[in-house]
Coordinates of C-alpha atoms (C1' of nucleotides) in Angstrom, one line a residue:
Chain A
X1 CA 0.0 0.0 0.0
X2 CA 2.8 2.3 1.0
X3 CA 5.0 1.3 -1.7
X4 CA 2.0 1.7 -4.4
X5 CA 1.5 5.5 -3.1
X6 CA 5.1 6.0 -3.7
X7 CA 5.5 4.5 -6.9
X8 CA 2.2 6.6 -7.7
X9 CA 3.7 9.6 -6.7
X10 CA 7.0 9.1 -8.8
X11 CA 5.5 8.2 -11.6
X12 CA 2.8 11.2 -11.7
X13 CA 5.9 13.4 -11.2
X14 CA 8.0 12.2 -14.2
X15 CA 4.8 12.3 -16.3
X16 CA 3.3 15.6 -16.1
X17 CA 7.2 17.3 -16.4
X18 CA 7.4 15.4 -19.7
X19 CA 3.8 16.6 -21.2
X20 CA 4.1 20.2 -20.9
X21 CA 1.3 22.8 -20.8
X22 CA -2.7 22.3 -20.2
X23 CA -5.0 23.0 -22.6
X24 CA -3.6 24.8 -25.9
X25 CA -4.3 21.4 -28.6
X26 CA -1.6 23.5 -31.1
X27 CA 1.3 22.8 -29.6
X28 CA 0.2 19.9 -28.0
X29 CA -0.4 18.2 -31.9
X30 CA 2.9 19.8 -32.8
X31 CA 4.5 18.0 -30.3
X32 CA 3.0 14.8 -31.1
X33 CA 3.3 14.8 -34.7
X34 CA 6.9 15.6 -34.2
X35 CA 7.4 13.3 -31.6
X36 CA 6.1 10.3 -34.0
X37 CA 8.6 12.0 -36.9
X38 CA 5.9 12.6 -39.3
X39 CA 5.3 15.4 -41.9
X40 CA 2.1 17.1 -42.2
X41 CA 1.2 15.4 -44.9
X42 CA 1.9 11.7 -42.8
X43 CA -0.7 13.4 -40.2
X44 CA -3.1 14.4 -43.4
X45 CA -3.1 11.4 -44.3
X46 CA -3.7 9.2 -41.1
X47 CA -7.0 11.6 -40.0
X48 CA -8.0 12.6 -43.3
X49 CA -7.3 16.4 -42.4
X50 CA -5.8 18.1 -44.9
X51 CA -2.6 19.1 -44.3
X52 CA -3.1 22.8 -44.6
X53 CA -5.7 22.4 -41.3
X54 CA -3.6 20.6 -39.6
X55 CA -1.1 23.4 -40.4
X56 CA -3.3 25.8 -39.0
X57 CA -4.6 23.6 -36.2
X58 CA -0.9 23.5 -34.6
X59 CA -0.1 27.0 -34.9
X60 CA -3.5 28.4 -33.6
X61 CA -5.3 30.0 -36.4
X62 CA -7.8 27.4 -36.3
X63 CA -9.8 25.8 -33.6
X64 CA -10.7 22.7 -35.0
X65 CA -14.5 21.0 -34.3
X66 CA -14.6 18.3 -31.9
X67 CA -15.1 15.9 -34.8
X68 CA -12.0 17.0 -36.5
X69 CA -10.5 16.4 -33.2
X70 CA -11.6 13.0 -33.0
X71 CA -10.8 12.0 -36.5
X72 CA -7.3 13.4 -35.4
X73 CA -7.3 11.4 -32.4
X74 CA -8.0 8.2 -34.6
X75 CA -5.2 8.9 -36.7
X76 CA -2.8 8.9 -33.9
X77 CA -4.6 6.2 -32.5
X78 CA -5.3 7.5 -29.2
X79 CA -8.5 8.8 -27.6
X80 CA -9.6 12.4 -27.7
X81 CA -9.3 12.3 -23.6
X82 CA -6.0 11.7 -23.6
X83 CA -5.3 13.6 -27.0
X84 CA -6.3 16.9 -24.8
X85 CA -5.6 15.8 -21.1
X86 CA -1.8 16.7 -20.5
X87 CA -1.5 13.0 -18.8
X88 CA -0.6 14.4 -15.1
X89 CA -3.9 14.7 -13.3
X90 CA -5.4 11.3 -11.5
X91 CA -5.2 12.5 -7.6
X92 CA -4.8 10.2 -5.1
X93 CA -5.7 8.6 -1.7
X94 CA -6.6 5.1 -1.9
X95 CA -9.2 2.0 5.8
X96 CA -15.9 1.7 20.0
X97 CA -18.1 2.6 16.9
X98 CA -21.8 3.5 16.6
X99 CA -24.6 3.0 14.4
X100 CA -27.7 5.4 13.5
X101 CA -30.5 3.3 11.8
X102 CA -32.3 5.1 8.5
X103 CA -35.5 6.3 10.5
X104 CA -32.8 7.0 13.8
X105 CA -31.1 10.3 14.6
X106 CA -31.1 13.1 17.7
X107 CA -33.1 15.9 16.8
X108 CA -31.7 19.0 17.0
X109 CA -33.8 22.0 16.0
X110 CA -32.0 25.0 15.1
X111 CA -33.5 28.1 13.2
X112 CA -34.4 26.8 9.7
X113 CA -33.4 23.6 9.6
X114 CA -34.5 20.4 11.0
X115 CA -31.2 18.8 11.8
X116 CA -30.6 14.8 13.2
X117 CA -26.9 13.8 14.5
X118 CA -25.8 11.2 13.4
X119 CA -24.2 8.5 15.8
X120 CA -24.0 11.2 18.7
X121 CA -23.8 9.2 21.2
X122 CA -19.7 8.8 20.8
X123 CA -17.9 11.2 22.0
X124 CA -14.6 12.8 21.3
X125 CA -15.3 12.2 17.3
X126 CA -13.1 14.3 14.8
X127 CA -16.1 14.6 12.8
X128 CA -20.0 15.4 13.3
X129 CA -22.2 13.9 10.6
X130 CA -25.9 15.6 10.6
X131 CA -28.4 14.9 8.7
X132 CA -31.0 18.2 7.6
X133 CA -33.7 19.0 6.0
X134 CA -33.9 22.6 4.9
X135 CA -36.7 24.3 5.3
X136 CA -36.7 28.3 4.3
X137 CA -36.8 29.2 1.2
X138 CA -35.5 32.6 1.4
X139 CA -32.2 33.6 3.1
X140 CA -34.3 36.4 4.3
X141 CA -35.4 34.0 6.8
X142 CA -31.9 34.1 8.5
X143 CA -31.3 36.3 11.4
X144 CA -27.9 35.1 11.6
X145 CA -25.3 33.5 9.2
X146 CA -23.1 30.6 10.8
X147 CA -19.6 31.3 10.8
X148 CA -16.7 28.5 11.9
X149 CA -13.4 27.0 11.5
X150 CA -14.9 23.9 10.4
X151 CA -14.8 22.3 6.8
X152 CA -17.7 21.4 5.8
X153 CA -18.6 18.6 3.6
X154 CA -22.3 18.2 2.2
X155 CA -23.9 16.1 -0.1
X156 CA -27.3 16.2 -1.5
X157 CA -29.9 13.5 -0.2
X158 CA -33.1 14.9 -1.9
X159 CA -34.1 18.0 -3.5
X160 CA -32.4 21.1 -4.9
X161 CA -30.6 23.0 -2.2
X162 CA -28.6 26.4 -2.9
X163 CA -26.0 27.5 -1.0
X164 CA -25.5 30.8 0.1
X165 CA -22.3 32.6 0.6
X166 CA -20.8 36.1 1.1
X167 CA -17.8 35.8 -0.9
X168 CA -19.4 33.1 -3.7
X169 CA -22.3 33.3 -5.9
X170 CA -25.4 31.3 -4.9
X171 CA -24.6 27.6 -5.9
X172 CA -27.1 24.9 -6.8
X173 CA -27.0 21.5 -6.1
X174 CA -29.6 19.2 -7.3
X175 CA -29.6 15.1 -5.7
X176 CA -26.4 13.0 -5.5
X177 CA -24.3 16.3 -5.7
X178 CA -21.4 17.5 -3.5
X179 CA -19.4 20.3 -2.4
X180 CA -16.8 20.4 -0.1
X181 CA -16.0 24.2 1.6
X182 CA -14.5 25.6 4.4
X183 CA -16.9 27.5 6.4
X184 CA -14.7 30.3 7.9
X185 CA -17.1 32.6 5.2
X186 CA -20.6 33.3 6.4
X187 CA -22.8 30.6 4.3
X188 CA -26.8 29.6 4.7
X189 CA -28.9 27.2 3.0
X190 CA -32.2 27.4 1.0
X191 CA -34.0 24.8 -1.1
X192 CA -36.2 25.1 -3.9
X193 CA -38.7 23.7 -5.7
X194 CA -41.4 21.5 -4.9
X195 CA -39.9 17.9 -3.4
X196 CA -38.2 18.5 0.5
X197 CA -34.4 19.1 0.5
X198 CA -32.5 16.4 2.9
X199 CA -28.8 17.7 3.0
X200 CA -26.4 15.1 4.9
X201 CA -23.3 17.2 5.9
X202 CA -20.0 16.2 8.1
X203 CA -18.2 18.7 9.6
X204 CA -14.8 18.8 11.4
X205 CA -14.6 19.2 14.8
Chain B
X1 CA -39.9 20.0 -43.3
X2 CA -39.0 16.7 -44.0
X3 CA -37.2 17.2 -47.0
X4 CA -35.2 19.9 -44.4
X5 CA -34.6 17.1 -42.3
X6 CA -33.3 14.9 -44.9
X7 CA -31.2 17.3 -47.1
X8 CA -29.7 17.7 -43.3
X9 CA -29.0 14.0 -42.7
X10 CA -27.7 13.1 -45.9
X11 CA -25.7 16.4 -45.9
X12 CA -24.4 15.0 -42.1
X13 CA -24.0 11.4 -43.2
X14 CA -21.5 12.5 -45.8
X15 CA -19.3 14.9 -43.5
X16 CA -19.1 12.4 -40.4
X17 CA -18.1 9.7 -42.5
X18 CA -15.6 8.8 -39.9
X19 CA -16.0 10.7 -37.4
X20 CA -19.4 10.3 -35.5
X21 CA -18.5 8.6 -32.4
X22 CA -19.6 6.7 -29.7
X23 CA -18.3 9.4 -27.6
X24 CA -21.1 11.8 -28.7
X25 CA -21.4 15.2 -26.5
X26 CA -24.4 16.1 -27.2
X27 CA -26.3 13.8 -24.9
X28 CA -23.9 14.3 -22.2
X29 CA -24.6 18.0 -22.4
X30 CA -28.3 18.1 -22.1
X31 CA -27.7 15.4 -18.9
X32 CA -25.6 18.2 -17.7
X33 CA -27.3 20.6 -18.2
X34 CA -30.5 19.0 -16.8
X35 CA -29.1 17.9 -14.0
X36 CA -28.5 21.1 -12.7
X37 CA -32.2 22.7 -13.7
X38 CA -30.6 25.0 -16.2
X39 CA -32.5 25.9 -19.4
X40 CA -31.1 26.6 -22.8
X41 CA -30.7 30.5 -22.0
X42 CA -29.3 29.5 -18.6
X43 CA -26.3 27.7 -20.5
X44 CA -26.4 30.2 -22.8
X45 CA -25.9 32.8 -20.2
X46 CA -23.1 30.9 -18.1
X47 CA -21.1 29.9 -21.4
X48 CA -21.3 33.0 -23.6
X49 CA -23.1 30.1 -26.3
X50 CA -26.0 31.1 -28.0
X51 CA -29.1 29.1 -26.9
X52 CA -30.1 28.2 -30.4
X53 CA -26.5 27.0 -30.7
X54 CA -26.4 25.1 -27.7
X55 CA -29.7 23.2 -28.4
X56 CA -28.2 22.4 -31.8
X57 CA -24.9 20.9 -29.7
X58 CA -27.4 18.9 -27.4
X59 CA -29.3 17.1 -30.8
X60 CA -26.0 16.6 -32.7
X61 CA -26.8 18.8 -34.8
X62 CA -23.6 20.8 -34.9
X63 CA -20.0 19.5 -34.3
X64 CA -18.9 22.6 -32.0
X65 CA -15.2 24.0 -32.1
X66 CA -13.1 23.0 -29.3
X67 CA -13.3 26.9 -28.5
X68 CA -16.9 26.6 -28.1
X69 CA -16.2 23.3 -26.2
X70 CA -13.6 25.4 -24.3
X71 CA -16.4 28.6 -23.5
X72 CA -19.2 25.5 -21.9
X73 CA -16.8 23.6 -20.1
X74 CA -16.3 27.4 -18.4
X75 CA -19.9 28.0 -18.1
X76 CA -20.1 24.9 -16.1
X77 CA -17.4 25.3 -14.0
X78 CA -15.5 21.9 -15.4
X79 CA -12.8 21.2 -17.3
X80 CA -13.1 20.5 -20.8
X81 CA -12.0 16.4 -20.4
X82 CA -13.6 16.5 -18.1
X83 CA -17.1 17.5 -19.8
X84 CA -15.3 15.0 -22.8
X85 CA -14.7 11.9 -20.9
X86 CA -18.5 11.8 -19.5
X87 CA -19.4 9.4 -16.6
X88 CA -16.6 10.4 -14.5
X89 CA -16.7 14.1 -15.6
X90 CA -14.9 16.3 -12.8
X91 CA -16.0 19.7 -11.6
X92 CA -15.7 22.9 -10.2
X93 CA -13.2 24.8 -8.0
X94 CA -13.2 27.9 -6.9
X95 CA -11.0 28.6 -3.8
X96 CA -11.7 27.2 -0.9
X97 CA -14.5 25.2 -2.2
X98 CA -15.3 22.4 -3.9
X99 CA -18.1 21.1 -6.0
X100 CA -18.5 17.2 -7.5
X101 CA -22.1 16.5 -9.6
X102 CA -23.8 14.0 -9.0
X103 CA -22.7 11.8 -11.8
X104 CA -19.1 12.9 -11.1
X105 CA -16.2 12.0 -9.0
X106 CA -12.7 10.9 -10.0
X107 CA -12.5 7.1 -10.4
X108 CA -10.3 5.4 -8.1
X109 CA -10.7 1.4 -8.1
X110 CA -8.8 -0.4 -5.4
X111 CA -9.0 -4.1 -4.5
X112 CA -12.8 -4.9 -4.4
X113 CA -14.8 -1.5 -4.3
X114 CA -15.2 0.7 -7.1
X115 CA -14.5 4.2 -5.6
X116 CA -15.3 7.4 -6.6
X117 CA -13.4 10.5 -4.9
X118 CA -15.2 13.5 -4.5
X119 CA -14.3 17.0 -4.4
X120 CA -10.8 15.5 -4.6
X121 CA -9.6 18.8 -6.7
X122 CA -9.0 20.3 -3.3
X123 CA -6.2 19.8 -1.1
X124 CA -5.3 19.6 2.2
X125 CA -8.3 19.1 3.4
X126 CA -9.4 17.8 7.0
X127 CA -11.6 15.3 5.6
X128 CA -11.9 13.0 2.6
X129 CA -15.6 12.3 0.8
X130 CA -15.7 9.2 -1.1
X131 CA -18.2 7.2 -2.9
X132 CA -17.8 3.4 -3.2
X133 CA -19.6 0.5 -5.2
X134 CA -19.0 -2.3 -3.0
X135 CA -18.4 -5.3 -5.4
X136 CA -17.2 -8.1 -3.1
X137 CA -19.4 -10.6 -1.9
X138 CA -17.5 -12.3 0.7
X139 CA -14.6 -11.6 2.7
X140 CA -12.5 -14.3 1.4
X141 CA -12.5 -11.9 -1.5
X142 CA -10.0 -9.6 0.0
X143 CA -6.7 -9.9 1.0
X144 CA -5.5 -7.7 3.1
X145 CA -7.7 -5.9 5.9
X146 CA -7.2 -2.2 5.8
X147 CA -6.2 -0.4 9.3
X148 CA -5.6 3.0 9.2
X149 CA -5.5 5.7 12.7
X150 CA -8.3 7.3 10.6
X151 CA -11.9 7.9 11.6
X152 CA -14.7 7.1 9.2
X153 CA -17.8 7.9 8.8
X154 CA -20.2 6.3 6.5
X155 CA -23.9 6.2 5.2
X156 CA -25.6 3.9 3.1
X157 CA -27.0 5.8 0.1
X158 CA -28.6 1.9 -1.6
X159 CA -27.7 -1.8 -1.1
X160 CA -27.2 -4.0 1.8
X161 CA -23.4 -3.7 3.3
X162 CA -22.2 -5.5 5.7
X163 CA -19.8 -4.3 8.0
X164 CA -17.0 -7.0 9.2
X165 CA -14.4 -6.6 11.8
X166 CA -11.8 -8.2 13.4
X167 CA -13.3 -7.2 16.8
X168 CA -16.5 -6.9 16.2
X169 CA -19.3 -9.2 14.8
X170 CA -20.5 -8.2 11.6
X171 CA -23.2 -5.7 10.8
X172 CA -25.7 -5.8 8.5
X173 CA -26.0 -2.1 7.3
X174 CA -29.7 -1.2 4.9
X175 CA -30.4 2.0 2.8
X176 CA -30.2 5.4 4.4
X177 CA -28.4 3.6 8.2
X178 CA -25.0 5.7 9.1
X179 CA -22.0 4.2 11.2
X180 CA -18.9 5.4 12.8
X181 CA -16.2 3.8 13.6
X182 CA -12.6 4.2 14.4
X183 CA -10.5 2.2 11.8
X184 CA -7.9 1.2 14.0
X185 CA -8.9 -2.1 13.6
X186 CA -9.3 -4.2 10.4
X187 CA -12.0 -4.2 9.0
X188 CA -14.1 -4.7 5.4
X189 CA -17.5 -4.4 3.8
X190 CA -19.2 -6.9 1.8
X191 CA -22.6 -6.7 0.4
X192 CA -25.5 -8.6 0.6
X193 CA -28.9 -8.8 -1.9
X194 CA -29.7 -8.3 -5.0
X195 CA -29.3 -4.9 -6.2
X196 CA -26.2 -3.0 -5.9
X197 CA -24.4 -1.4 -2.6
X198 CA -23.2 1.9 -2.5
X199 CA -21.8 4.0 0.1
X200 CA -21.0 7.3 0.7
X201 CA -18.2 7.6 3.4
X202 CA -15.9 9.9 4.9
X203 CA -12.3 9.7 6.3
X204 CA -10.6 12.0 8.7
X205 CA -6.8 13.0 6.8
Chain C
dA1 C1' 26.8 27.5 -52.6
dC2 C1' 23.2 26.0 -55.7
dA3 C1' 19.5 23.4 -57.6
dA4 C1' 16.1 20.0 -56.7
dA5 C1' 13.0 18.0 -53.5
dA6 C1' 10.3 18.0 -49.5
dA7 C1' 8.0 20.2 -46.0
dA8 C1' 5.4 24.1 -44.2
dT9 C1' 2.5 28.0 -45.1
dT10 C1' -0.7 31.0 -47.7
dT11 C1' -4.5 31.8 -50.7
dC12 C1' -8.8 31.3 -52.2
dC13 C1' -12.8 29.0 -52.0
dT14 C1' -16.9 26.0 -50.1
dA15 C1' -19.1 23.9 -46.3
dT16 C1' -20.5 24.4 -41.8
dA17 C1' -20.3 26.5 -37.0
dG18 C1' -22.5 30.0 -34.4
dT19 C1' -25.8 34.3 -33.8
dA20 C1' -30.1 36.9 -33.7
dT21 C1' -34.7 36.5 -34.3
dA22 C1' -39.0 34.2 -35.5
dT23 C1' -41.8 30.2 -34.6
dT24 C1' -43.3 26.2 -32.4
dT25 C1' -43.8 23.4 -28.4
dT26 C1' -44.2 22.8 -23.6
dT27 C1' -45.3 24.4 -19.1
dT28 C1' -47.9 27.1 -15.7
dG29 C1' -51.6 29.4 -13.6
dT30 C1' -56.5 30.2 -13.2
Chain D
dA1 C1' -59.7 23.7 -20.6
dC2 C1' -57.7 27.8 -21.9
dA3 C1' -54.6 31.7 -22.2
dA4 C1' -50.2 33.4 -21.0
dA5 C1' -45.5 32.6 -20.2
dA6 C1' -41.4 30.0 -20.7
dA7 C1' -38.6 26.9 -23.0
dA8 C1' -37.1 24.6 -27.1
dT9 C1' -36.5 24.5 -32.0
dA10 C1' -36.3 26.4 -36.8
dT11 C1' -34.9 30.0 -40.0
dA12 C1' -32.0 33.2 -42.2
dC13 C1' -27.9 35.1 -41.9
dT14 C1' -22.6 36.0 -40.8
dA15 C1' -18.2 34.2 -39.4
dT16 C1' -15.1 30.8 -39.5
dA17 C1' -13.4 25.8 -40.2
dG18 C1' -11.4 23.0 -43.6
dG19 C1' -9.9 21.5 -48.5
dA20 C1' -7.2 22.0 -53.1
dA21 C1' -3.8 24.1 -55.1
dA22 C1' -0.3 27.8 -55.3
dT23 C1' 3.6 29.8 -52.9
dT24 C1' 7.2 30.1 -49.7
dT25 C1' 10.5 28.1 -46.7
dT26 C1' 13.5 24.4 -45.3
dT27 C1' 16.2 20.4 -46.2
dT28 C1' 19.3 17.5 -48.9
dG29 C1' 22.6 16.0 -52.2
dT30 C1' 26.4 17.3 -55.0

DNA sequence: ACAAAAAATTTCCTATAGTATATTTTTTGT
DNA sequence: ACAAAAAATATACTATAGGAAATTTTTTGT
């Protein structure tokens, strides 16, 4: 496990120095085309572009349709992910206890929400899972906004939920969505639409 | 009308020739786009994309430059493999926060579980989202038992899991039932039934 | 260094991507 | 069930992608 993470790691470091730059496709085909020793007319001729495009295409003056892109990409025989994905990327990370059952929880009213905590009967935990469902509507309904050092991570149960920051623009999140923010920045909750929004959220403590 | 239509689709038959693929954009768009309530004019308005234009995109209709690809990648806060490379399509980042869509998360597969990472784009964080698909059936199935100093937290979002341990006996876990644990000691999920097992869980860092 | 050949770029053209607006289709409220 | 509003699609146009051939630049052999 250890000695995966490390290969991992040494191997993500030696690729993304060798593929340079992020998303410019020019010099990223130049680069390829070169790299494979062909002529413009070898790369016309495996993608069915003509060679004048291609021309173009490298140097800028052209920005190619994606279904130019993917002939390209089947003339190098690669895919058009990997044709425009400088190959660094792929992050990493790979394993007393307590047990809330589905229709289970400690309710804990506070202002606008209807919040349950989750396995709170262990102490001492370095996280607080809560389950809510948000009620307002408006954030004119807030007196106050909360304000921590927690992070804050929240995924969407049911519903459509936007959040509500000072320094962000409203974001929404529809069902099976997450976000993951710190919540040092004054930050409330409204749903929307017709079905209830459930909001399960951990946050550090 | 019709003879519109099929001037169109013998016109488009004879410029896709090779090209139309099975990665096709267009459906993966109006998903998107759906999936966050937006109209046509909302995309529109987010990627600087005319509406007409975009609609056109959604129907395959119209092969869209990788500029324009570029401008609605932008408009939904992802980059553009990202928006290309579908099902695992990765999000937003702005700052200290961190979105993942529902039908994102960066694929991470790892002995028997088919994991998702969400919001991984951040760093440094205190806490580590993850969504898994619990494959294994039995515990013979893995080799090693994970043990970390970790804390986890986890909720069942469908399935049947079942929670083994070397020191505890093992718990049969049903849709929407949380549990946290301490990881110090091995431990491993199966799952159980019919239909498929996923779980949304979190890990202290 | 020069001519010949090969590769890259430019030109000029046609096909199609993308825009603004009109029209049709779908949704919403009563 | 209907009218009004909103969303999606079609139309007519402009801008630009992409192709064939001409031109320029670079390479190669002598």
């Amino acid at each position: 496990m250890n000695v995966d993470l490390e290969d991992f790691q040494a191997n993500r470091r030696q690729v993304s120095v060798a593929s340079d730059q992020s998303d410019e496709i020019g010099p990223r085909l130049h680069h390829l085309r070169k790299g494979r020793g062909w002529t413009l007319q070898d790369a016309s001729k495996a993608s069915g572009i003509s060679a004048s495009a291609f021309s173009k295409i490298e140097r800028g003056e052209l920005s190619p349709t994606i279904s130019t892109i993917q002939r390209i990409a089947r003339g190098f025989d690669m895919d058009v992910v990997s044709l425009l994905s400088d190959p660094d990327a792929q992050p990493t990370l790979l394993g007393r206890r307590s047990v809330t059952r589905a229709s289970e929880g400690k309710p804990h009213l506070s202002g606008n929400c209807d919040n349950k905590l989750l396995c709170a009967e262990l102490k001492n935990k370095r996280m607080t899972p809560i389950k809510t469902r948000v009620v307002a509507r408006d954030v004119e309904e807030y007196d106050v906004w909360p304000k921590t050092d927690a992070e804050i991570f929240m995924t969407i149960l049911s519903g459509t939920v936007v959040v509500h920051s000072k320094i962000y623009e409203p974001l929404e999140l529809h069902e099976g969505d997450s976000m993951y923010y710190d919540a040092s920045a004054e930050h409330v909750w409204t749903r929307k639409g017709p079905e209830e929004a459930v909001v399960l959220w951990v946050l550090t403590s």
